[in-house]
Amino acid sequence: MLSLGNTYSKEELFDFDGRVKKGLGTDEYEYICELKFDGVAISLKYENGILQKGITRGDGSKGDDVTANIKTIKSIPLKIKGSSPARSFEARGEVFMPKEVFNALNRDRERDGEALLANPRSTASGTLKMQDSRIVAERRLDCYIYTYLDDENSFENHESSLKFLANAGFNVSPTYQKCKKINQALDYIKEWDQKRDMLPVETDGIVIKVNDISQQEELGFTAKNPRWAISYKFKPKSASTLLKRITYQVGRTGAITPVAELDPVLLAGTTVKRASLHNANEIKRLDVRIGDVVNVEKGGEIIPKITGVNLSARRGDPRPITYIQNCTECNSELIRKEDEVQHYCPNFQTCPPQVLGRIEHFISRGAMDIESLGPKTIKGLLDKELIHDMSDLYLLTFDQINNLQFEEFDEPTGDTVKRSIKEKTATNIIRSIEASKQQPFKRVLFALGIRYVGKTTAEKLANHFQSMDAISQASEDEITNVYEIGERIAKSVILHLQQSENLKIISSLQNAGLKFKTEEKERKTGKLSGLTFVVSGVFANYERDEIKNIIKEHGGRVASSISSKTNYLVAGKNMGPAKKEKADSLGINILDSLSFGKLLEND
Ligand code: IVH
C-alpha cells in the first residue's frame, strides 16, 4: 500500500492543485475531501461478497494476516449487503479504537494497577496483533473504510465507490465532502480543525482526492505517492503557559506521578490546568523549572503533555526541580525499583490515597459491586475513622452511619461542602454490604486489589486453585503453570500473600463470611486444559458461545481459526467447506456436539 504526500500549509496545497491542473490539462475536475483517520491501515479482500482476508500494512510493504481478529469487528461485514460489481474486490480503511473505549480501558487498567496505554492508535495496533480473538472482541475496535479497488474499474468516481461501500454495510465516515475548487477544501480544513475533537477517532489531518477515477489514472503515481491525492496535516494543538508548581499524585498502587500545575490555558476546546510530567526522568529531560513558560500539546495522547520550555522567556535563575524523596501524603520515603522509571510510596498499609483507592476498587462494579457506596462516602468513612481498610466495611452498623455528617471536597469550586448520610441511604448501604457476601470467590479475589490481578486473571486463578488456601500454598512455578499466567503476576500474588497487613485483611474478610472458595456448583474440571478448540457452524441445542464458554470453563482454549495447534474442531451445521478441508488436511479431530459432550463425561 502506498502512502500519501503531506502538506502543512495553504501554499503547499495550492501547489498541489496547480500540479493537478497541469497534469490534467484542464480545470474541469473535482475533489473529495476526507478526514485522515489515525488508526491502523487495513486491506480487506472479498470474494463473491464474502470476507476472505484482512491484512495490515505493517511497517513496510508486507502486512500481517489478522483475519481472525478483523472478524471480531462488528462494523466490518463478513458478507456484504446486496451484490458487488466485481467478483473480487478489496476495501481499504483504517482500524481504530474509539477514544471512549480507549479511555474506559485505561480507567480499568489504572484501577487494576496496570501500566497505562499510551494512545488509541498504538493500542489498536497492539490489539490487532493479539493471539486471543476473544480479547480483541472485548476491545470493541471499529473501522472506517475509504477505498474500493477491483480489476474491473467498476466505478467512475471515488464518490460513487464510497456510496457503494456504505450501502454494502461498511462503515464509511459521513464526514467526506465534494469540493469543486481547492478553496472549498480550505473551508473543509478550517471546519474540521475546529470540530475534530468531537469525532470518535483521532485525526491529524485531511486527505484530498481527485474524484474522477480516469483522471486519477491519468495523473498516476510518483515512486512513493499518488499524484491525485495529498494529505494536509493539522497543526498540533499547542499553547504556551506558565508552570506554577509541580504536585505529586499518589495512585492506588503507590505509583507517584508528577503533575504540572499550569496557568489555565485554552487548548483544543478545553481549558487545561494540569499536564502530566510522567516521572523524574521526564522532568530532567525537559529541564523544566518553576516559573517557566512551557509549551503544552494535545497529541494522540488524551492527557496534555509538556513538550518544551521557552528558555528565552526564563527570568532570573530558577533552580532545577529536586524530585520529592518522601510521599506527599504520608511522608514515607519513596522507593524506585532498578528497572522502573516510576517512584513508589511503599506504605500501602496507611498511605491515604492508597487505602482509599484500594477500597474504591474493592466496592467497584466487577469486584464486590457494593453499589450504594461511592468514593465520596468511602472518603467520609475513612475521615471519620469508621473504617481503616475494606474488611471494616463488614463491621459497620446502621446506627454508625445513619445521619453521619462528613465533609466533602468539591473539585470545581475548590470548596469543602458538608454532607450527611440519610436514613434511606444508610439502609441501602448496610443491605448492599451484606448482599456482597454472596459474591463468588473469583470476584473476592479480584476485589482484593492484588497488583496485576485483573478480572480475567482472578477468574483463571480461582478456577484453577479453587480456594484462597490453595493459592497461598502455591509456588511461583505452580502459579505460572496456569494457562496465560506469567511470572510477573505470580510474583505479585506471592508478595501480596506474604505481607502481614494483607493477611490480616483476608482473615477479617473470611470471618465476615465472604467466599474464599469456589462453590461446588461453579467448580469446573480442568479436563480440557492444554487443548485448543475451534467451534464453527450452527448447533441444534446450543448457542455457539455457550459451547465456547464450556470449553473455557473446563480449562480449554478457543481459537478462531484452524491451525496446526488446533486439537479439535467442534462442528455444527453450515460450517464453511474450507474449514472442514483444512481440518481434514491437518488431521484434526472433528466433533459434533454429542461427541463433544462425551469428551467432558469421560474420566
Ligand atoms: S487514502 C495511496 N484516505 O494515511 C494512499 N488514507 O499516508 C491512499 N489514511 O496508508 C490512502 N485516513 O493508513 C486515505 N481517508 C483516508 C485516510 C488514509 C487515513 C492513512 C492510511 C494511509 C496513510 C497515507
XYZ file of C-alpha atoms and ligand atoms in Angstrom:
627
model
C 0.000 0.000 0.000
C 1.348 3.415 -0.935
C 1.379 6.407 1.317
C 0.287 9.977 0.805
C 2.382 13.070 0.381
C 1.988 15.512 3.244
C 1.413 19.251 3.176
C 1.373 21.624 6.078
C 0.393 24.962 4.557
C -2.116 26.640 2.289
C 0.676 27.403 -0.202
C 1.674 23.753 -0.498
C -1.960 22.880 -1.075
C -2.219 25.441 -3.886
C 0.948 23.942 -5.386
C -0.694 20.513 -5.337
C -3.769 21.905 -7.068
C -1.525 23.566 -9.662
C 0.160 20.231 -10.410
C -3.228 18.502 -10.777
C -4.459 21.179 -13.174
C -1.260 20.981 -15.231
C -1.249 17.178 -15.257
C -4.824 17.005 -16.496
C -4.520 19.984 -18.837
C -7.925 21.270 -17.715
C -9.620 22.825 -14.696
C -12.624 20.505 -15.069
C -12.066 18.291 -12.032
C -13.449 17.889 -8.539
C -12.037 16.744 -5.239
C -13.366 14.590 -2.456
C -12.119 15.735 0.929
C -11.955 13.196 3.732
C -10.545 13.125 7.198
C -7.276 11.338 7.758
C -8.009 8.813 10.455
C -5.244 7.906 12.835
C -5.517 4.166 13.119
C -4.002 1.081 11.535
C -4.213 0.762 7.745
C -6.057 -2.384 6.731
C -6.790 -4.159 3.477
C -9.848 -6.417 3.294
C -10.238 -8.933 0.467
C -13.715 -10.061 -0.595
C -14.692 -12.888 -2.960
C -18.305 -13.181 -4.047
C -19.189 -10.685 -1.374
C -17.628 -12.751 1.443
C -14.719 -11.527 3.549
C -11.652 -13.674 2.890
C -8.693 -11.926 4.410
C -7.692 -8.903 6.435
C -4.103 -7.706 6.235
C -2.409 -4.773 7.952
C 0.109 -2.731 6.069
C 2.750 -3.333 8.717
C 5.800 -1.097 8.693
C 6.920 -1.731 5.162
C 5.024 -3.350 2.374
C 4.491 -6.785 3.881
C 1.480 -6.874 6.162
C 0.324 -9.236 8.883
C -2.616 -11.531 8.303
C -5.087 -10.506 11.003
C -8.207 -12.109 9.512
C -9.351 -13.804 12.721
C -9.175 -10.576 14.695
C -10.700 -8.474 11.936
C -13.721 -10.757 12.006
C -14.492 -9.629 15.555
C -15.012 -6.037 14.388
C -18.745 -5.519 14.163
C -18.652 -2.799 11.503
C -16.752 -4.990 9.030
C -19.281 -7.114 7.123
C -18.422 -10.798 6.878
C -20.799 -10.802 3.933
C -21.713 -7.609 2.141
C -25.273 -6.401 1.708
C -26.515 -6.728 -1.877
C -24.199 -7.687 -4.685
C -20.818 -6.306 -5.582
C -19.964 -5.075 -9.077
C -16.940 -7.372 -9.279
C -16.413 -10.985 -8.188
C -13.442 -9.975 -6.107
C -12.656 -6.605 -4.636
C -10.556 -5.009 -1.964
C -11.731 -2.492 0.629
C -9.131 -0.394 2.415
C -9.511 1.622 5.508
C -8.368 2.309 8.988
C -8.979 0.175 12.061
C -9.185 2.287 15.191
C -10.050 2.164 18.843
C -12.761 4.731 19.623
C -11.494 7.307 22.120
C -14.210 6.356 24.591
C -13.260 2.676 24.538
C -9.611 3.635 24.987
C -10.393 5.854 27.967
C -12.511 3.165 29.620
C -9.738 0.617 29.085
C -7.217 2.903 30.733
C -9.563 3.601 33.634
C -9.791 -0.160 34.239
C -6.028 -0.532 33.974
C -5.482 2.265 36.434
C -7.902 0.587 38.810
C -6.091 -2.747 38.418
C -2.682 -1.175 38.953
C -1.550 -1.884 35.416
C 0.591 0.407 33.243
C -1.498 2.858 31.223
C -1.705 2.556 27.445
C -0.117 5.444 25.568
C -2.665 6.260 22.864
C -5.591 4.787 20.915
C -3.563 4.199 17.738
C -0.835 2.040 19.263
C -3.459 0.245 21.346
C -5.465 -0.574 18.209
C -2.299 -1.810 16.539
C -1.343 -3.976 19.533
C -4.870 -5.325 19.796
C -4.905 -6.436 16.149
C -1.758 -8.490 16.786
C -3.201 -10.364 19.774
C -3.408 -14.126 19.725
C -6.696 -14.367 21.573
C -9.526 -13.059 19.382
C -11.827 -13.154 22.391
C -9.916 -10.273 23.991
C -9.856 -8.481 20.644
C -13.651 -8.737 20.514
C -13.932 -7.265 24.010
C -11.854 -4.293 22.974
C -14.502 -3.045 20.565
C -12.357 -1.877 17.686
C -14.033 -0.057 14.843
C -13.087 0.581 11.229
C -13.613 3.307 8.651
C -13.360 2.272 5.010
C -12.236 4.850 2.448
C -11.035 2.978 -0.647
C -12.609 0.480 -3.044
C -10.437 -1.395 -5.569
C -11.144 -4.029 -8.196
C -9.732 -5.102 -11.557
C -12.780 -4.036 -13.484
C -12.859 -0.319 -12.825
C -16.424 -0.623 -11.646
C -16.887 2.977 -10.586
C -16.439 6.187 -12.488
C -15.587 8.216 -9.480
C -14.471 7.871 -5.887
C -17.731 9.285 -4.539
C -19.844 6.520 -6.113
C -17.468 3.862 -4.779
C -17.890 5.325 -1.265
C -21.657 5.194 -1.692
C -21.447 1.570 -2.781
C -19.271 0.735 0.260
C -21.718 2.400 2.645
C -24.697 0.567 1.090
C -22.818 -2.726 1.205
C -22.585 -2.407 5.002
C -19.148 -0.869 5.514
C -18.624 1.948 7.953
C -17.877 4.919 5.703
C -17.437 8.076 7.732
C -20.121 10.517 6.585
C -17.642 13.370 7.045
C -16.428 13.353 3.434
C -17.341 16.230 1.157
C -17.172 17.011 -2.543
C -15.264 20.205 -3.406
C -15.246 21.821 -6.808
C -12.341 24.145 -6.111
C -9.322 23.995 -3.829
C -10.695 26.954 -1.862
C -13.596 24.812 -0.715
C -11.072 22.271 0.519
C -9.582 25.039 2.652
C -13.006 25.690 4.173
C -13.309 21.979 4.898
C -9.935 22.044 6.640
C -10.933 25.027 8.745
C -14.229 23.441 9.708
C -12.732 20.106 10.785
C -9.721 21.598 12.506
C -12.269 23.023 14.936
C -14.677 20.096 15.088
C -12.225 17.219 15.146
C -12.330 16.695 18.897
C -15.945 15.594 18.560
C -15.041 12.596 16.388
C -14.792 9.102 17.901
C -11.285 8.717 16.459
C -8.162 10.833 16.429
C -7.499 12.649 13.177
C -4.338 14.512 12.375
C -5.338 15.969 9.024
C -7.423 15.622 5.931
C -6.965 13.815 2.607
C -7.848 15.461 -0.699
C -8.506 13.096 -3.596
C -9.330 13.783 -7.244
C -12.836 12.350 -7.612
C -12.813 11.012 -11.186
C -11.132 7.603 -11.457
C -9.937 8.049 -15.040
C -8.402 11.372 -14.050
C -6.725 9.595 -11.132
C -5.264 7.141 -13.615
C -4.137 9.900 -15.887
C -2.247 11.556 -13.048
C -0.780 8.279 -11.811
C 1.878 7.928 -9.130
C 5.366 9.097 -8.296
C 7.698 6.466 -6.848
C 6.012 6.745 -3.453
C 2.793 8.730 -3.627
C -0.269 9.164 -5.796
C -0.277 12.417 -7.787
C -4.057 12.582 -7.452
C -4.202 12.784 -3.674
C -2.437 14.534 -0.853
C -2.852 14.945 2.866
C -2.905 18.184 4.775
C -1.769 17.908 8.382
C -3.462 19.923 11.078
C -1.104 21.887 13.218
C -0.707 20.118 16.558
C -2.857 21.872 19.079
C -0.460 23.611 21.331
C -0.423 26.537 23.686
C 2.101 28.159 25.909
C 1.525 28.940 29.512
C 3.203 29.345 32.857
C 4.265 26.443 35.060
C 3.119 27.483 38.524
C 4.259 24.480 40.505
C 4.609 20.728 40.467
C 2.399 18.493 42.552
C 2.651 14.762 43.001
C -0.184 12.290 42.700
C -0.158 9.023 44.596
C -2.086 6.260 42.872
C -3.797 3.187 44.300
C -0.630 1.154 43.847
C 1.564 3.854 45.373
C 2.937 4.966 41.985
C 3.913 8.635 42.047
C 3.070 10.837 39.069
C 4.421 14.391 38.932
C 1.820 16.822 37.638
C 2.487 20.262 36.174
C 0.095 22.835 37.604
C -0.382 25.436 34.900
C -1.878 28.847 34.454
C -5.197 27.834 32.834
C -4.970 27.945 29.047
C -7.411 27.092 26.254
C -6.290 24.108 24.169
C -8.343 22.166 21.606
C -11.594 23.423 23.062
C -10.885 22.665 26.721
C -9.212 24.612 29.489
C -6.016 22.914 30.529
C -4.853 23.439 34.089
C -2.664 20.421 34.563
C -0.401 18.256 32.462
C 1.357 15.019 33.259
C 5.113 15.112 33.650
C 5.178 11.292 33.806
C 8.237 10.708 36.007
C 11.517 12.098 37.314
C 13.369 11.293 34.076
C 10.948 13.376 32.054
C 11.436 16.389 34.332
C 15.193 16.039 33.913
C 14.925 15.623 30.152
C 12.851 18.782 29.771
C 14.920 20.619 32.406
C 11.711 22.412 33.277
C 11.697 24.816 36.231
C 9.052 26.601 38.263
C 8.006 29.887 36.623
C 8.998 28.702 33.131
C 6.857 29.366 30.092
C 6.132 25.889 28.794
C 4.617 24.528 25.629
C 1.605 22.231 26.128
C 0.339 19.943 23.368
C -2.584 17.653 22.922
C -1.381 14.951 20.628
C -2.644 11.419 20.207
C -2.484 11.141 23.988
C -5.576 12.227 25.822
C -3.800 13.888 28.732
C -1.962 17.006 27.565
C 1.781 16.925 27.835
C 4.562 19.423 28.139
C 6.677 19.302 25.024
C 9.194 22.015 25.716
C 10.366 25.016 27.641
C 10.721 28.523 26.235
C 14.215 29.211 27.547
C 14.349 32.782 26.230
C 11.380 33.615 28.434
C 13.086 32.270 31.559
C 13.528 35.017 34.122
C 16.020 35.035 36.939
C 17.796 31.838 37.739
C 15.237 29.298 38.914
C 16.713 26.192 40.454
C 16.345 22.797 38.774
C 13.498 20.763 40.262
C 14.519 18.463 43.048
C 12.265 15.438 42.906
C 10.476 14.587 46.140
C 12.056 11.895 48.272
C 9.106 11.417 50.569
C 5.462 10.726 49.870
C 3.415 13.917 49.801
C 0.559 12.105 51.518
C 2.186 10.068 54.270
C 5.806 11.191 54.269
C 7.195 7.679 53.764
C 10.500 7.532 51.935
C 9.881 6.761 48.264
C 11.466 3.814 46.526
C 12.423 3.309 42.908
C 12.988 -0.191 41.623
C 16.005 -0.705 39.413
C 14.203 -1.359 36.172
C 11.320 1.061 36.638
C 11.081 4.768 35.874
C 8.352 5.427 38.417
C 8.870 6.200 42.102
C 6.620 4.387 44.573
C 5.370 5.040 48.069
C 5.931 1.735 49.873
C 3.430 2.483 52.650
C 0.486 0.617 51.233
C -0.954 -0.008 54.697
C -1.749 3.538 55.742
C -0.943 5.960 52.908
C -4.405 7.597 52.467
C -4.802 7.595 48.648
C -3.600 4.003 48.532
C -6.075 2.942 51.208
C -8.893 4.913 49.574
C -8.025 3.610 46.115
C -7.985 0.014 47.328
C -11.396 0.332 48.975
C -12.803 2.072 45.882
C -11.556 -0.850 43.838
C -12.998 -3.327 46.324
C -16.537 -1.929 46.080
C -16.455 -1.293 42.321
C -18.572 -2.966 39.668
C -16.954 -6.213 38.583
C -15.477 -6.588 42.076
C -17.773 -6.688 45.166
C -20.259 -4.402 43.445
C -21.415 -2.518 46.541
C -23.484 -0.050 44.590
C -24.773 2.245 47.277
C -21.273 3.201 48.405
C -19.431 5.763 46.328
C -15.860 7.091 46.543
C -17.030 10.176 48.437
C -18.819 8.202 51.128
C -15.779 5.950 51.468
C -13.606 9.021 51.952
C -16.065 10.274 54.589
C -15.977 6.929 56.425
C -12.171 6.943 56.375
C -12.003 10.533 57.609
C -14.377 9.689 60.453
C -12.191 6.658 61.207
C -15.166 4.331 60.963
C -13.185 2.193 58.561
C -9.459 1.672 58.023
C -9.497 -0.976 55.338
C -12.089 -2.841 53.284
C -12.717 -5.512 55.900
C -14.064 -2.837 58.277
C -16.985 -2.289 55.888
C -18.458 -5.543 57.177
C -18.398 -4.271 60.746
C -20.382 -1.092 60.008
C -23.763 -0.800 61.670
C -26.821 1.185 60.647
C -26.560 3.345 63.764
C -22.983 4.281 62.989
C -23.743 5.627 59.545
C -27.324 6.888 59.823
C -27.145 10.691 59.801
C -23.348 10.634 59.679
C -22.039 14.092 58.820
C -18.814 14.480 56.857
C -17.044 16.976 54.673
C -16.512 16.600 51.005
C -14.168 18.421 48.660
C -15.945 19.960 45.697
C -13.482 19.850 42.797
C -14.958 22.588 40.538
C -15.213 25.248 43.249
C -12.420 24.031 45.495
C -14.801 24.421 48.459
C -15.459 21.958 51.209
C -19.137 21.067 51.464
C -20.971 19.306 54.272
C -22.805 16.077 53.546
C -24.750 13.614 55.588
C -25.977 10.075 55.067
C -29.788 9.952 55.073
C -31.713 7.095 56.630
C -32.694 5.514 53.334
C -29.128 5.585 52.019
C -27.843 4.145 55.281
C -30.291 1.245 54.973
C -29.212 0.645 51.372
C -25.531 0.747 52.255
C -25.882 -1.838 55.024
C -28.070 -4.001 52.797
C -25.707 -3.966 49.833
C -22.655 -4.643 52.005
C -24.489 -7.677 53.383
C -25.513 -8.807 49.894
C -21.911 -8.573 48.660
C -21.037 -11.529 50.891
C -22.655 -13.699 48.224
C -20.183 -12.666 45.528
C -18.265 -15.688 44.203
C -14.633 -16.306 45.107
C -13.295 -15.076 41.748
C -14.797 -11.637 42.466
C -13.444 -11.549 46.006
C -10.005 -12.419 44.670
C -10.232 -9.621 42.106
C -11.574 -7.193 44.714
C -8.519 -7.678 46.947
C -6.599 -5.482 44.524
C -3.527 -7.650 44.114
C -1.279 -5.842 41.690
C -1.570 -7.157 38.094
C -4.502 -9.395 39.049
C -7.277 -8.023 36.847
C -10.678 -9.584 36.429
C -9.693 -12.273 33.941
C -6.585 -13.254 35.870
C -8.585 -13.554 39.091
C -11.050 -15.803 37.301
C -8.287 -18.020 35.947
C -6.649 -18.328 39.360
C -9.973 -19.050 41.088
C -10.909 -21.699 38.528
C -7.548 -23.362 38.764
C -6.863 -23.289 42.505
C -10.460 -23.133 43.705
C -9.595 -21.663 47.109
C -7.532 -18.986 48.763
C -5.778 -21.620 50.832
C -4.600 -23.393 47.697
C -3.357 -20.128 46.190
C -1.494 -19.267 49.390
C 0.287 -22.590 49.312
C 1.158 -22.485 45.613
C 4.739 -21.922 44.484
C 5.676 -19.490 41.743
C 6.016 -22.406 39.321
C 2.602 -23.723 40.190
C 1.061 -20.331 39.559
C 2.812 -19.782 36.245
C 1.591 -23.209 35.170
C -1.897 -21.773 34.966
C -2.646 -21.029 31.331
C -1.669 -17.466 30.350
C -0.358 -16.515 33.787
C 3.200 -15.271 33.764
C 5.988 -14.656 36.208
C 5.091 -11.024 36.878
C 1.620 -11.974 38.113
C 2.858 -14.991 40.067
C 5.471 -12.906 41.891
C 2.905 -10.247 42.716
C 0.436 -12.803 44.119
C 3.113 -14.371 46.291
C 4.312 -10.991 47.542
C 0.764 -9.899 48.375
C 0.156 -13.029 50.379
C 3.374 -12.649 52.333
C 2.506 -9.242 53.719
C 1.002 -9.457 57.181
C -1.341 -6.485 56.665
C -2.919 -8.221 53.658
C -3.238 -11.500 55.551
C -4.991 -9.666 58.351
C -7.494 -8.169 55.882
C -8.095 -11.539 54.231
C -8.681 -13.199 57.559
C -11.145 -10.476 58.653
C -12.992 -10.851 55.358
C -13.100 -14.598 55.895
C -14.566 -14.058 59.355
C -17.146 -11.699 57.893
C -18.364 -14.577 55.734
C -17.028 -13.735 52.265
C -16.425 -16.584 49.896
C -12.825 -17.735 49.682
C -13.585 -20.964 47.837
C -15.332 -21.674 44.574
C -18.731 -23.196 45.221
C -19.353 -26.798 44.329
C -21.763 -25.742 41.587
C -19.266 -23.488 39.820
C -16.407 -25.891 40.238
C -15.110 -26.959 36.859
C -12.782 -29.722 35.909
C -9.549 -28.887 34.179
C -10.400 -31.663 31.751
C -9.778 -29.648 28.614
C -6.702 -27.808 29.780
C -3.902 -27.721 27.228
C -6.344 -28.371 24.382
C -7.230 -25.878 21.666
C -10.660 -25.902 20.049
C -12.236 -24.215 17.078
C -16.022 -24.016 17.159
C -17.814 -23.494 13.884
C -21.256 -23.768 12.354
C -24.729 -23.792 13.877
C -25.813 -26.188 16.638
C -29.283 -27.529 17.311
C -29.256 -27.386 21.091
C -26.600 -24.788 21.898
C -25.581 -21.266 21.051
C -22.067 -21.295 19.652
C -20.885 -19.028 22.503
C -22.262 -21.483 25.049
C -20.003 -24.220 23.703
C -17.066 -21.840 23.731
C -17.764 -20.955 27.361
C -17.975 -24.615 28.364
C -14.577 -25.202 26.771
C -13.041 -22.273 28.597
C -14.609 -23.185 31.900
C -13.009 -26.595 31.666
C -9.611 -25.103 31.031
C -9.555 -25.379 27.233
C -8.631 -22.663 24.801
C -10.821 -21.407 21.972
C -9.194 -20.189 18.784
C -10.994 -18.597 15.900
C -9.169 -20.227 13.031
C -7.787 -23.677 12.383
C -4.047 -24.156 12.544
C -1.619 -26.934 13.316
C -2.147 -26.059 17.004
C -5.852 -26.957 16.892
C -6.725 -30.214 18.671
C -10.453 -30.374 17.981
C -12.897 -28.767 15.597
C -16.381 -28.738 17.098
C -18.547 -28.605 14.003
C -22.203 -27.767 13.645
C -24.371 -27.371 10.562
C -23.499 -24.990 7.730
C -19.831 -24.897 8.514
C -17.823 -23.495 5.607
C -16.291 -26.248 3.388
C -12.883 -24.530 3.546
C -12.735 -25.063 7.312
C -13.534 -28.736 7.017
C -10.987 -29.195 4.268
C -8.308 -27.502 6.319
C -9.139 -29.572 9.417
C -9.011 -32.740 7.326
C -5.719 -31.829 5.750
C -4.178 -31.180 9.169
C -5.663 -34.393 10.587
C -7.673 -32.546 13.240
C -10.410 -34.419 15.114
C -13.853 -33.201 14.173
C -16.553 -33.486 16.849
C -20.288 -32.956 16.671
C -21.996 -31.590 19.770
C -22.780 -35.092 21.007
C -19.220 -36.344 20.901
C -18.086 -33.043 22.380
C -20.363 -33.764 25.361
C -18.856 -37.243 25.677
C -15.387 -35.711 25.824
C -16.415 -33.973 29.027
C -18.067 -37.015 30.558
C -15.046 -39.285 30.197
C -12.869 -39.630 33.231
S -6.185 7.218 1.025
C -2.228 5.997 -1.786
N -7.762 8.144 2.885
O -2.986 7.542 5.675
C -2.723 6.042 -0.373
N -5.672 7.250 3.559
O -0.233 8.184 4.317
C -4.167 6.415 -0.374
N -5.328 7.269 5.995
O -1.837 4.470 4.459
C -4.642 6.449 1.015
N -7.252 8.181 6.534
O -3.329 4.498 6.530
C -6.568 7.568 2.618
N -9.308 8.989 4.409
C -8.124 8.416 4.145
C -7.210 8.075 5.173
C -5.989 7.495 4.830
C -6.109 7.691 6.991
C -3.958 6.707 6.193
C -3.777 5.372 5.531
C -2.673 5.561 4.546
C -1.977 6.762 5.083
C -1.345 7.510 3.939
